[in-house]
PDB file of C-alpha atoms and ligand atoms in Angstrom:
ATOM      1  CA  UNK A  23     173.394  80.425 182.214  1.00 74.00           C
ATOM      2  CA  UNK A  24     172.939  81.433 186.145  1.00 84.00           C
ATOM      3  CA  UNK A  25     174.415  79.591 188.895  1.00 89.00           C
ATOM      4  CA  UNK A  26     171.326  78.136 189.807  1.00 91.00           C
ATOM      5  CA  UNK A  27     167.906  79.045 187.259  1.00 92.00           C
ATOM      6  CA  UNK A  28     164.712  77.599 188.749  1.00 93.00           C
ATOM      7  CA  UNK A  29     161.851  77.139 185.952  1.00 93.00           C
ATOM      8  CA  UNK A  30     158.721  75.715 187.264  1.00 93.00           C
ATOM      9  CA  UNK A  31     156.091  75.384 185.354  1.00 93.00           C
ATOM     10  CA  UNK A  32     153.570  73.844 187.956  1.00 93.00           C
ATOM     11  CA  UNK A  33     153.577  72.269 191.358  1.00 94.00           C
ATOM     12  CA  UNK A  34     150.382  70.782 192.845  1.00 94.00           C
ATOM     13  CA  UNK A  35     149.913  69.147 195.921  1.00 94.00           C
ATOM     14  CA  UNK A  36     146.936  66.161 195.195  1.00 93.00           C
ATOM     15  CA  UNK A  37     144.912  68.838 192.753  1.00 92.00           C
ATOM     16  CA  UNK A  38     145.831  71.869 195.097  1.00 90.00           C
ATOM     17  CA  UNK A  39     148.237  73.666 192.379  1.00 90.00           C
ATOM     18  CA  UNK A  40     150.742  75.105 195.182  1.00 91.00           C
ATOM     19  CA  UNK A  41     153.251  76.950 192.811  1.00 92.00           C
ATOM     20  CA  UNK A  42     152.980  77.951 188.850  1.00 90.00           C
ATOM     21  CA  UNK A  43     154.747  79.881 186.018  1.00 89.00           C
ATOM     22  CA  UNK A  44     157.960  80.864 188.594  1.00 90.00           C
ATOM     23  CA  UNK A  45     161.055  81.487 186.767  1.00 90.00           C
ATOM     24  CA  UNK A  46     164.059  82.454 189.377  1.00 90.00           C
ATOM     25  CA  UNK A  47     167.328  82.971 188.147  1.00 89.00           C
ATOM     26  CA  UNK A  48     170.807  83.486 191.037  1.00 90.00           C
ATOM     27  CA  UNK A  49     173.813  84.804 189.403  1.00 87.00           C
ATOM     28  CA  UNK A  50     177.565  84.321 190.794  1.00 83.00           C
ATOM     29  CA  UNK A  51     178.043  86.518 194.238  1.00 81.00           C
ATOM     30  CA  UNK A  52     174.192  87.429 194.361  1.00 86.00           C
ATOM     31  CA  UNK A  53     172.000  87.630 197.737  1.00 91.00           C
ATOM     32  CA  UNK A  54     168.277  87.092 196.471  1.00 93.00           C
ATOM     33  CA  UNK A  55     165.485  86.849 198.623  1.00 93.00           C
ATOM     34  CA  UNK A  56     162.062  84.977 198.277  1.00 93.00           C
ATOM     35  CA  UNK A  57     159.250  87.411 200.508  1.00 92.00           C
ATOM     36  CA  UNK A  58     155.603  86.090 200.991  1.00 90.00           C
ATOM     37  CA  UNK A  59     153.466  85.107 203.491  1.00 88.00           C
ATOM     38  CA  UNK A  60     152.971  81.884 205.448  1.00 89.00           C
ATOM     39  CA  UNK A  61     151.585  79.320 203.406  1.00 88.00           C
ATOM     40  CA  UNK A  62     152.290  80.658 199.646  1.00 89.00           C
ATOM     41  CA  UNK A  63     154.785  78.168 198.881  1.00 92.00           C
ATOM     42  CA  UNK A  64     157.956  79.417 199.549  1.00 93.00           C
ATOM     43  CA  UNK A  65     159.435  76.340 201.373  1.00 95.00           C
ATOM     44  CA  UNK A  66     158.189  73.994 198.403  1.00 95.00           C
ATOM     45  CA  UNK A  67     160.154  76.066 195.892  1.00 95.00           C
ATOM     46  CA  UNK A  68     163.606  75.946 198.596  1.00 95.00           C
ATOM     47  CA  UNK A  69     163.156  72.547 198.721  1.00 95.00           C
ATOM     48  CA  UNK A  70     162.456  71.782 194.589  1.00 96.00           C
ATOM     49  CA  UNK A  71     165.311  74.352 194.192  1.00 94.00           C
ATOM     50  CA  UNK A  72     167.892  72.103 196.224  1.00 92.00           C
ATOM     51  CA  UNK A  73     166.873  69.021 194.627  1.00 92.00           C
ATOM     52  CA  UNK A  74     164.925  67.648 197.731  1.00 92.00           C
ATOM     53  CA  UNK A  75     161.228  67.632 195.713  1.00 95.00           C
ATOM     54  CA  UNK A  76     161.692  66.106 191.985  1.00 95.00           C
ATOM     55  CA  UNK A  77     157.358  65.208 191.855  1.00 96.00           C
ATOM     56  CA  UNK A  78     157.151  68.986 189.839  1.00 96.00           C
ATOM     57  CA  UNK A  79     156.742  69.822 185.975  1.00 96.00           C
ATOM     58  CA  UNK A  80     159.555  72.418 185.114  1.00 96.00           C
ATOM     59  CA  UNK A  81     163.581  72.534 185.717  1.00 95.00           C
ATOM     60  CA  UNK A  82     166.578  73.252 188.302  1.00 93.00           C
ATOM     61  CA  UNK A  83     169.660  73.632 187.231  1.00 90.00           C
ATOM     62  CA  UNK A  84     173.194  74.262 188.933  1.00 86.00           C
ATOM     63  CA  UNK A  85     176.370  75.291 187.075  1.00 81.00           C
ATOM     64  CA  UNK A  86     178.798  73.538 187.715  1.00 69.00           C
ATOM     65  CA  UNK A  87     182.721  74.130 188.065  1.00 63.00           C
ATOM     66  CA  UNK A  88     184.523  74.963 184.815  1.00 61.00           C
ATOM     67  CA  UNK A  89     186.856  72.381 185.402  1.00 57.00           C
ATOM     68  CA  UNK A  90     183.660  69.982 185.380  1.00 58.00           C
ATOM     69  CA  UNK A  91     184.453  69.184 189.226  1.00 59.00           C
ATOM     70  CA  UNK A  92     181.145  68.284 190.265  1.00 55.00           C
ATOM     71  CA  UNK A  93     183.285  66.729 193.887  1.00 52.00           C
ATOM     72  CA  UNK A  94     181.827  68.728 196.705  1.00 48.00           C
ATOM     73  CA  UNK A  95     177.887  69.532 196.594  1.00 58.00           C
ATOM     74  CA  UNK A  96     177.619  73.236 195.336  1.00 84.00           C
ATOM     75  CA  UNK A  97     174.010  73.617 197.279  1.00 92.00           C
ATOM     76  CA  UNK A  98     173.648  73.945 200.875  1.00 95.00           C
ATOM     77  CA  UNK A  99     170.357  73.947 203.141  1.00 95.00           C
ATOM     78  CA  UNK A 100     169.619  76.025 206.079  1.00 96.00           C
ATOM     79  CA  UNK A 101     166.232  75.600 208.028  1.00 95.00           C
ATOM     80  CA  UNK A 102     164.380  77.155 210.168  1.00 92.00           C
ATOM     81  CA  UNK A 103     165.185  74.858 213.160  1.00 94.00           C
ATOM     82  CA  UNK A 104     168.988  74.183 213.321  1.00 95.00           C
ATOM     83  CA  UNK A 105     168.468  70.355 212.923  1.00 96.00           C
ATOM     84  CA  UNK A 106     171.250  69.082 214.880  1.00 98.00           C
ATOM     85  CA  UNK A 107     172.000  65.780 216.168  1.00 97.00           C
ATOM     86  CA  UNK A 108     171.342  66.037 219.569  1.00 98.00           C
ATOM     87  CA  UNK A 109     173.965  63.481 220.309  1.00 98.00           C
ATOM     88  CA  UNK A 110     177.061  65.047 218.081  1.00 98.00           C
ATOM     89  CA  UNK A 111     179.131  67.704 219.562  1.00 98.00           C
ATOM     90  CA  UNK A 112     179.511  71.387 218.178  1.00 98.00           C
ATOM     91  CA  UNK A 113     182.793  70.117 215.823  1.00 98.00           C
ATOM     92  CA  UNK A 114     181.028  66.624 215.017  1.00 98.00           C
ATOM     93  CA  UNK A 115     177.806  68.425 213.978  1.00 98.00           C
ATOM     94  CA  UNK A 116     179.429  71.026 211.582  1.00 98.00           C
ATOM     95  CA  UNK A 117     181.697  68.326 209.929  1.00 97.00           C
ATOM     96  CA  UNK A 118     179.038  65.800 209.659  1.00 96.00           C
ATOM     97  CA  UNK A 119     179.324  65.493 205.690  1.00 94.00           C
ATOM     98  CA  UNK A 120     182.461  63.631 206.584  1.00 95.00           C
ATOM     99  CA  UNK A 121     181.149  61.517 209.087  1.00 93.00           C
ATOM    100  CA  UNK A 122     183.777  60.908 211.612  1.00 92.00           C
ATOM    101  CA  UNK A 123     186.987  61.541 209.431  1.00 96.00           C
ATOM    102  CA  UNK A 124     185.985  65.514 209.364  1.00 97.00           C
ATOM    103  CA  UNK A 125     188.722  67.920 208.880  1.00 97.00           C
ATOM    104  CA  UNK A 126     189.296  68.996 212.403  1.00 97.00           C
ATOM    105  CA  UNK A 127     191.270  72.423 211.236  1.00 97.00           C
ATOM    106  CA  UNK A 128     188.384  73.544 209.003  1.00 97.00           C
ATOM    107  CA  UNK A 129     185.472  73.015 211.348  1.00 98.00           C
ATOM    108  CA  UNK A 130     187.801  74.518 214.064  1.00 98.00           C
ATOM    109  CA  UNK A 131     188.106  77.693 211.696  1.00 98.00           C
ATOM    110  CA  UNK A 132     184.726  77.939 211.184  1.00 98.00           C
ATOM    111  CA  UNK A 133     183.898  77.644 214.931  1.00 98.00           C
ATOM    112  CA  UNK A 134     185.764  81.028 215.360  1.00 97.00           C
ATOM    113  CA  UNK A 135     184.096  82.141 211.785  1.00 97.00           C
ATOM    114  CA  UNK A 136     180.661  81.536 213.433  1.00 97.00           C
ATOM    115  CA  UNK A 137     181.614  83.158 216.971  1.00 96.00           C
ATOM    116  CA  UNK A 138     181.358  79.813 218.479  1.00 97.00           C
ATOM    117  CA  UNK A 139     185.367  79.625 219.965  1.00 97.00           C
ATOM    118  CA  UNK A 140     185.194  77.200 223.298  1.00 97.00           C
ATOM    119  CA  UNK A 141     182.336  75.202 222.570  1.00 98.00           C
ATOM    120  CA  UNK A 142     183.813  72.903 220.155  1.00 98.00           C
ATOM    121  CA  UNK A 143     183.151  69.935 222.454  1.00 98.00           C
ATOM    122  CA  UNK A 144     179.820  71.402 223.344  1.00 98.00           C
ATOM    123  CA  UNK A 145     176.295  69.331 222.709  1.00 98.00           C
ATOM    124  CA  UNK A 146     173.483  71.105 221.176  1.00 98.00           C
ATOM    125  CA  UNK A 147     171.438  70.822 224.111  1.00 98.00           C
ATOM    126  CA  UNK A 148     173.416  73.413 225.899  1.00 98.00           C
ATOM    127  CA  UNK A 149     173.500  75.902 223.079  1.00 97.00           C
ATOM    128  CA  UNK A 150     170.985  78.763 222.865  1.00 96.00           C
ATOM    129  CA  UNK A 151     169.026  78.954 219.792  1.00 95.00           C
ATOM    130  CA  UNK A 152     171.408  81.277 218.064  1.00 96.00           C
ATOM    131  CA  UNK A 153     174.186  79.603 219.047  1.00 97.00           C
ATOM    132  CA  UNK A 154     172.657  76.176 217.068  1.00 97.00           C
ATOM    133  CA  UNK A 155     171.413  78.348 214.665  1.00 97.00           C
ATOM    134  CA  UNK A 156     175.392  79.462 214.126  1.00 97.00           C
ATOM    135  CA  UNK A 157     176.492  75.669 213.937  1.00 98.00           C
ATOM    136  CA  UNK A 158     173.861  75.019 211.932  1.00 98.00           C
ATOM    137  CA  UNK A 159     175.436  77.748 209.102  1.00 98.00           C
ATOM    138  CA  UNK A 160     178.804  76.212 210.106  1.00 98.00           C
ATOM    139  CA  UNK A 161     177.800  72.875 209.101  1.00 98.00           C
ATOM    140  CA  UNK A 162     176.612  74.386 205.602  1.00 97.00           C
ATOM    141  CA  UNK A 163     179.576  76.049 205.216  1.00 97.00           C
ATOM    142  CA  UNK A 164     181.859  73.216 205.803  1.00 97.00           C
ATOM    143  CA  UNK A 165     180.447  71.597 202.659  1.00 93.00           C
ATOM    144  CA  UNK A 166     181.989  74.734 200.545  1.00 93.00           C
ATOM    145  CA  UNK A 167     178.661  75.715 198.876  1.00 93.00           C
ATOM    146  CA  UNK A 168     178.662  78.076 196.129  1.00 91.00           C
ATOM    147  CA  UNK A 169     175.071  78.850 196.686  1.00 94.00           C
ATOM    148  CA  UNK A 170     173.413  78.986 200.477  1.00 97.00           C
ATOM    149  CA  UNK A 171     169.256  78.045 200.733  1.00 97.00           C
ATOM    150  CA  UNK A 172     167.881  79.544 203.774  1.00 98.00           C
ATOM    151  CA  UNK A 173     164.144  79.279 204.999  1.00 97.00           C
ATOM    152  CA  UNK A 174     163.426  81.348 207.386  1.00 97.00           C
ATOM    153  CA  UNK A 175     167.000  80.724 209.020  1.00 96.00           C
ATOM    154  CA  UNK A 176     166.460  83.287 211.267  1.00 95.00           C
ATOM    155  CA  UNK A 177     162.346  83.476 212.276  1.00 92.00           C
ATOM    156  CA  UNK A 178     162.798  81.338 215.410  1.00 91.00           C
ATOM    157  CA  UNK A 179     165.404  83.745 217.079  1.00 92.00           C
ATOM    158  CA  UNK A 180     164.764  86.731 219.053  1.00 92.00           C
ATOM    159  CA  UNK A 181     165.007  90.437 217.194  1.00 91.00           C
ATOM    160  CA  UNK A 182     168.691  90.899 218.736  1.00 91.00           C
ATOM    161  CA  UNK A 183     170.088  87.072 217.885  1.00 93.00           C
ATOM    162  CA  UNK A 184     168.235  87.961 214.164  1.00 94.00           C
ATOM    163  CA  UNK A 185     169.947  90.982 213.807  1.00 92.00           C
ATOM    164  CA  UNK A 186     173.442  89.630 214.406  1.00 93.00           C
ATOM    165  CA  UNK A 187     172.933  86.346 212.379  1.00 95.00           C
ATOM    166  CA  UNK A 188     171.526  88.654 209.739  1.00 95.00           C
ATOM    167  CA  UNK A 189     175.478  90.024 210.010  1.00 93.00           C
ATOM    168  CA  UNK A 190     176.913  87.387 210.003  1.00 95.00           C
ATOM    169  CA  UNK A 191     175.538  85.236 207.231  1.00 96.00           C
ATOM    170  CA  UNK A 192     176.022  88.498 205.132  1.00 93.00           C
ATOM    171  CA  UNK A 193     179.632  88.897 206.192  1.00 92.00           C
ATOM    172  CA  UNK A 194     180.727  84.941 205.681  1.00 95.00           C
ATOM    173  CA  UNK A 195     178.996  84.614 202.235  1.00 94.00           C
ATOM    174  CA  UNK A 196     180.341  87.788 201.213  1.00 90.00           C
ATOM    175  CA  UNK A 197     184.470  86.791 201.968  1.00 91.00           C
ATOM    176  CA  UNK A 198     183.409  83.320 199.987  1.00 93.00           C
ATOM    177  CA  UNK A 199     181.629  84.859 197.030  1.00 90.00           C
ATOM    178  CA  UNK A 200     179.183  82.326 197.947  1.00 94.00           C
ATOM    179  CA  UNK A 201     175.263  83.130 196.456  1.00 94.00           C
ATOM    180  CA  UNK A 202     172.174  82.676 198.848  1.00 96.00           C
ATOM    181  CA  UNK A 203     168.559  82.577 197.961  1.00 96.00           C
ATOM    182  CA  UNK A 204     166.703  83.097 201.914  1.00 97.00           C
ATOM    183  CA  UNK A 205     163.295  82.903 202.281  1.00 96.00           C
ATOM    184  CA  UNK A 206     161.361  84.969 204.445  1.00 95.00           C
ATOM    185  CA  UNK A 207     158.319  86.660 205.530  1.00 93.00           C
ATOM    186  CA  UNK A 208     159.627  89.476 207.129  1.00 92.00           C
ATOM    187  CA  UNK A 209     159.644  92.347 204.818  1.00 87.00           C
ATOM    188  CA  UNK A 210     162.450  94.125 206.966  1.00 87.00           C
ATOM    189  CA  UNK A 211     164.701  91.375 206.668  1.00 92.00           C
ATOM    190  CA  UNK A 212     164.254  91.239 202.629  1.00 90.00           C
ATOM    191  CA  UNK A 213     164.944  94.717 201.927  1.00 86.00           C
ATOM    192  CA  UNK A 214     168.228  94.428 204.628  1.00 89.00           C
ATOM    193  CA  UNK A 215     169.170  91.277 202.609  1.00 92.00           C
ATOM    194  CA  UNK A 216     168.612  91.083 199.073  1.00 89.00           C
ATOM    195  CA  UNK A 217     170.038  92.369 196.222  1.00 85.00           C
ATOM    196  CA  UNK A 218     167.455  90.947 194.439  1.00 87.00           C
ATOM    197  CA  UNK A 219     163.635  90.130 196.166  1.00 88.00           C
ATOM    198  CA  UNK A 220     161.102  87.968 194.580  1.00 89.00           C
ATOM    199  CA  UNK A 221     157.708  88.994 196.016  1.00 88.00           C
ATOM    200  CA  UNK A 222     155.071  85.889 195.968  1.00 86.00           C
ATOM    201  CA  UNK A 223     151.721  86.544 197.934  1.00 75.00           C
ATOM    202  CA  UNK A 224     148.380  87.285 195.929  1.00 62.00           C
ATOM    203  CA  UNK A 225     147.570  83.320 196.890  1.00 61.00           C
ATOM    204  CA  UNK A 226     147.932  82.161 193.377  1.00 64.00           C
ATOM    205  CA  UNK A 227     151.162  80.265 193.335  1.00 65.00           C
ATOM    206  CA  UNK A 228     153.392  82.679 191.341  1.00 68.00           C
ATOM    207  CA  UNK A 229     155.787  85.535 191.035  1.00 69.00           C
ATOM    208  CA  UNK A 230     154.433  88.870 191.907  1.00 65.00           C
ATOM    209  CA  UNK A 231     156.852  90.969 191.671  1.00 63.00           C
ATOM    210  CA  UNK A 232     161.046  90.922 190.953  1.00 64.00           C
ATOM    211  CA  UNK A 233     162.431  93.815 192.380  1.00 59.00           C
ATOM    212  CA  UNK A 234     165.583  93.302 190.706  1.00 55.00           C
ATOM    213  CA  UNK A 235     166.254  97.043 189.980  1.00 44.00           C
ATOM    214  CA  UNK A 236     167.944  99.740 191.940  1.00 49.00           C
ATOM    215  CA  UNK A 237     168.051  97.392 195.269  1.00 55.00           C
ATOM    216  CA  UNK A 238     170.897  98.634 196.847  1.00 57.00           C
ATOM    217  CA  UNK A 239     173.612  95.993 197.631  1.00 58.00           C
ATOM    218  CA  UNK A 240     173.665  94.746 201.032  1.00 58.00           C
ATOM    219  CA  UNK A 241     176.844  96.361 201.920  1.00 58.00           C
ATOM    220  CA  UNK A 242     176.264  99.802 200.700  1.00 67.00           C
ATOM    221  CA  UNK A 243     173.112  99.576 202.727  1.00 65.00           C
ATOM    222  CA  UNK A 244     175.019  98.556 206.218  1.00 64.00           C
ATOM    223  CA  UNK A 245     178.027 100.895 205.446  1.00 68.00           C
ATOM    224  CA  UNK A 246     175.115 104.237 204.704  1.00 70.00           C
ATOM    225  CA  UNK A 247     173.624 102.740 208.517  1.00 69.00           C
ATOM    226  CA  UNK A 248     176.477 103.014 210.428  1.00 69.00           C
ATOM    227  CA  UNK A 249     176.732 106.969 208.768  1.00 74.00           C
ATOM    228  CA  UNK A 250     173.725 107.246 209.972  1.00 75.00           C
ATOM    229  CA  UNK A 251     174.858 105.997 213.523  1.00 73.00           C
ATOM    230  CA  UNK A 252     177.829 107.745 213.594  1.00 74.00           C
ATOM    231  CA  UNK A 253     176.784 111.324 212.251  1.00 70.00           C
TER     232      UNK A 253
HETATM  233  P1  ADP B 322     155.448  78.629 202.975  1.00 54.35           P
HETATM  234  O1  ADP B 322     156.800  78.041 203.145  1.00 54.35           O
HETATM  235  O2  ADP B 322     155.419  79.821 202.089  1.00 54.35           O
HETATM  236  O3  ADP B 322     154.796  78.917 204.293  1.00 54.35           O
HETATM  237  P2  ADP B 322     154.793  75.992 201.968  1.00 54.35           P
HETATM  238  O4  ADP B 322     155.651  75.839 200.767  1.00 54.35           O
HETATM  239  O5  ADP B 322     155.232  75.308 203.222  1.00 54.35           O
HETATM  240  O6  ADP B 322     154.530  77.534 202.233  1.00 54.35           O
HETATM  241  O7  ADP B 322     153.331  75.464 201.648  1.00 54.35           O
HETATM  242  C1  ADP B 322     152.597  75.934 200.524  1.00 54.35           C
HETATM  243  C2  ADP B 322     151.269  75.219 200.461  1.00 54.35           C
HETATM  244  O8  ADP B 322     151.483  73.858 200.159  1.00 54.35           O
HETATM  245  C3  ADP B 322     150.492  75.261 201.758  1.00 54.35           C
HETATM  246  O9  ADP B 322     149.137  75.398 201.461  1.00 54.35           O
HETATM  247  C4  ADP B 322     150.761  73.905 202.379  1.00 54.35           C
HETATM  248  O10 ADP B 322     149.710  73.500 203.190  1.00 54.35           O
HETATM  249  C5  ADP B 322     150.918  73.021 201.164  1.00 54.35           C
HETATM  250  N1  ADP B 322     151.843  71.917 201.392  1.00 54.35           N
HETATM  251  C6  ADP B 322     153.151  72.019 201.700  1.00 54.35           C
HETATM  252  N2  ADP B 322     153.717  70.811 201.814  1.00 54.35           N
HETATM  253  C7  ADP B 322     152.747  69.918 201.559  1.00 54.35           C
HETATM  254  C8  ADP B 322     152.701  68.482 201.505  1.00 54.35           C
HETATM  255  N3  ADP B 322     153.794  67.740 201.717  1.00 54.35           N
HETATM  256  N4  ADP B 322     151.517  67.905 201.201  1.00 54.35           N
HETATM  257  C9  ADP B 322     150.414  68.643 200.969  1.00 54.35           C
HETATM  258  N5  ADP B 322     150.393  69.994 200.998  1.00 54.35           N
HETATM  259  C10 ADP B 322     151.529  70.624 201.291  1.00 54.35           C
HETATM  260 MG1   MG B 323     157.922  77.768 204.862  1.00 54.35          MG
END
């Protein structure tokens, strides 16, 4: 058994069949990626995958620890839109699992893990979008996820702020051995990301494509750019 293995057999919206026939599998340590365009049905799949739509024929299923410690939530959400609370500060919004008993030396280490040092006590309406968009990752993070959901975490950013959240998300899942399935529609940002890229788009609801073989791992990709830079 996978991590997390996805089987559904048919989702329909009224009579509108949105989704059929998609079998997704996300091993231990694994960056997959979920490429198609708007409107295909990649956020109804995120969302059936983290247990937020159950009204679908077909199963999800998450592995749990060996020890049977089911304690902290192994499946964390990232949206497009950071979705913070507007009236929470930086810390407050990244430990807000715990309400207002949050571990104050964890969030504060992931402040500096997201690039965020200083703004601790700063509210979301002074942040720039990448800047929420980095508390917003914190805040999944603080949950200690074994596998990451992104939709489109990084479409509302500009190509620079994309680039380095692309970075970073790669670098703080990597040190955590922590799996992520992102959506996208960006076909740069699938190849850059995935080890393994699901390819829905023909309209129809399913799985085009799984280029699961000979994708290059993220890392070997970054380390053979900056050869490229430096040479
Ligand atoms: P994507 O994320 O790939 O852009 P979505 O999963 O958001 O696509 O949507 C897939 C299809 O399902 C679209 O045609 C959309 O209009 C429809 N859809 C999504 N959510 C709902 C809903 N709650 N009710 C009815 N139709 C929906
Ligand atoms: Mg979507």
């Amino acid at each position: 058994m996978s991590l997390l293995d996805i089987d559904v057999r048919e989702k329909a919206f009224g009579k509108t069949i949105v989704l059929h026939d998609i079998k997704l599998s996300l091993d231990d340590s694994q960056a997959a990626v979920l490429l198609g365009p708007s409107g295909c049905g990649k956020s109804t799949l995120l969302r059936i995958a983290a247990g937020l739509d159950k009204q679908f024929s077909g199963s999800v299923s998450v592995k749990t620890g060996q020890d049977g410690n089911t304690k902290s939530p192994p499946v964390a959400f990232v949206f497009q839109e950071p979705r913070l609370m507007p009236w929470l500060t930086v810390s407050q919004n990244i430990g807000f699992a715990d309400g207002a008993k949050y571990d104050t030396g964890r969030v504060n280490g992931l402040i500096a893990d997201v690039g965020l040092t200083g703004h601790a006590a700063t509210l979301p309406k002074a942040l720039s979008g990448g800047m929420a968009q980095r508390v917003a990752i914190a805040r999944a993070l603080y949950t200690e996820p074994r596998i990451l959901l992104l939709d489109e975490p990084f479409s509302a950013v500009d190509a620079f702020t994309r680039m380095k959240l692309q970075d970073l998300v790669l670098k703080l899942v990597e040190q955590r051995g922590i799996s992520f399935l992102l959506v996208t529609h960006d076909i740069d940002e699938a190849l850059y990301l995935g080890d393994r890229i699901y390819v829905m788009g023909a309209g129809d609801g399913g799985i085009q494509h799984d280029l699961s073989v000979d994708v290059p791992r993220p890392r070997d990709r970054r380390a053979a750019r900056l050869a490229e830079l430096k040479s």
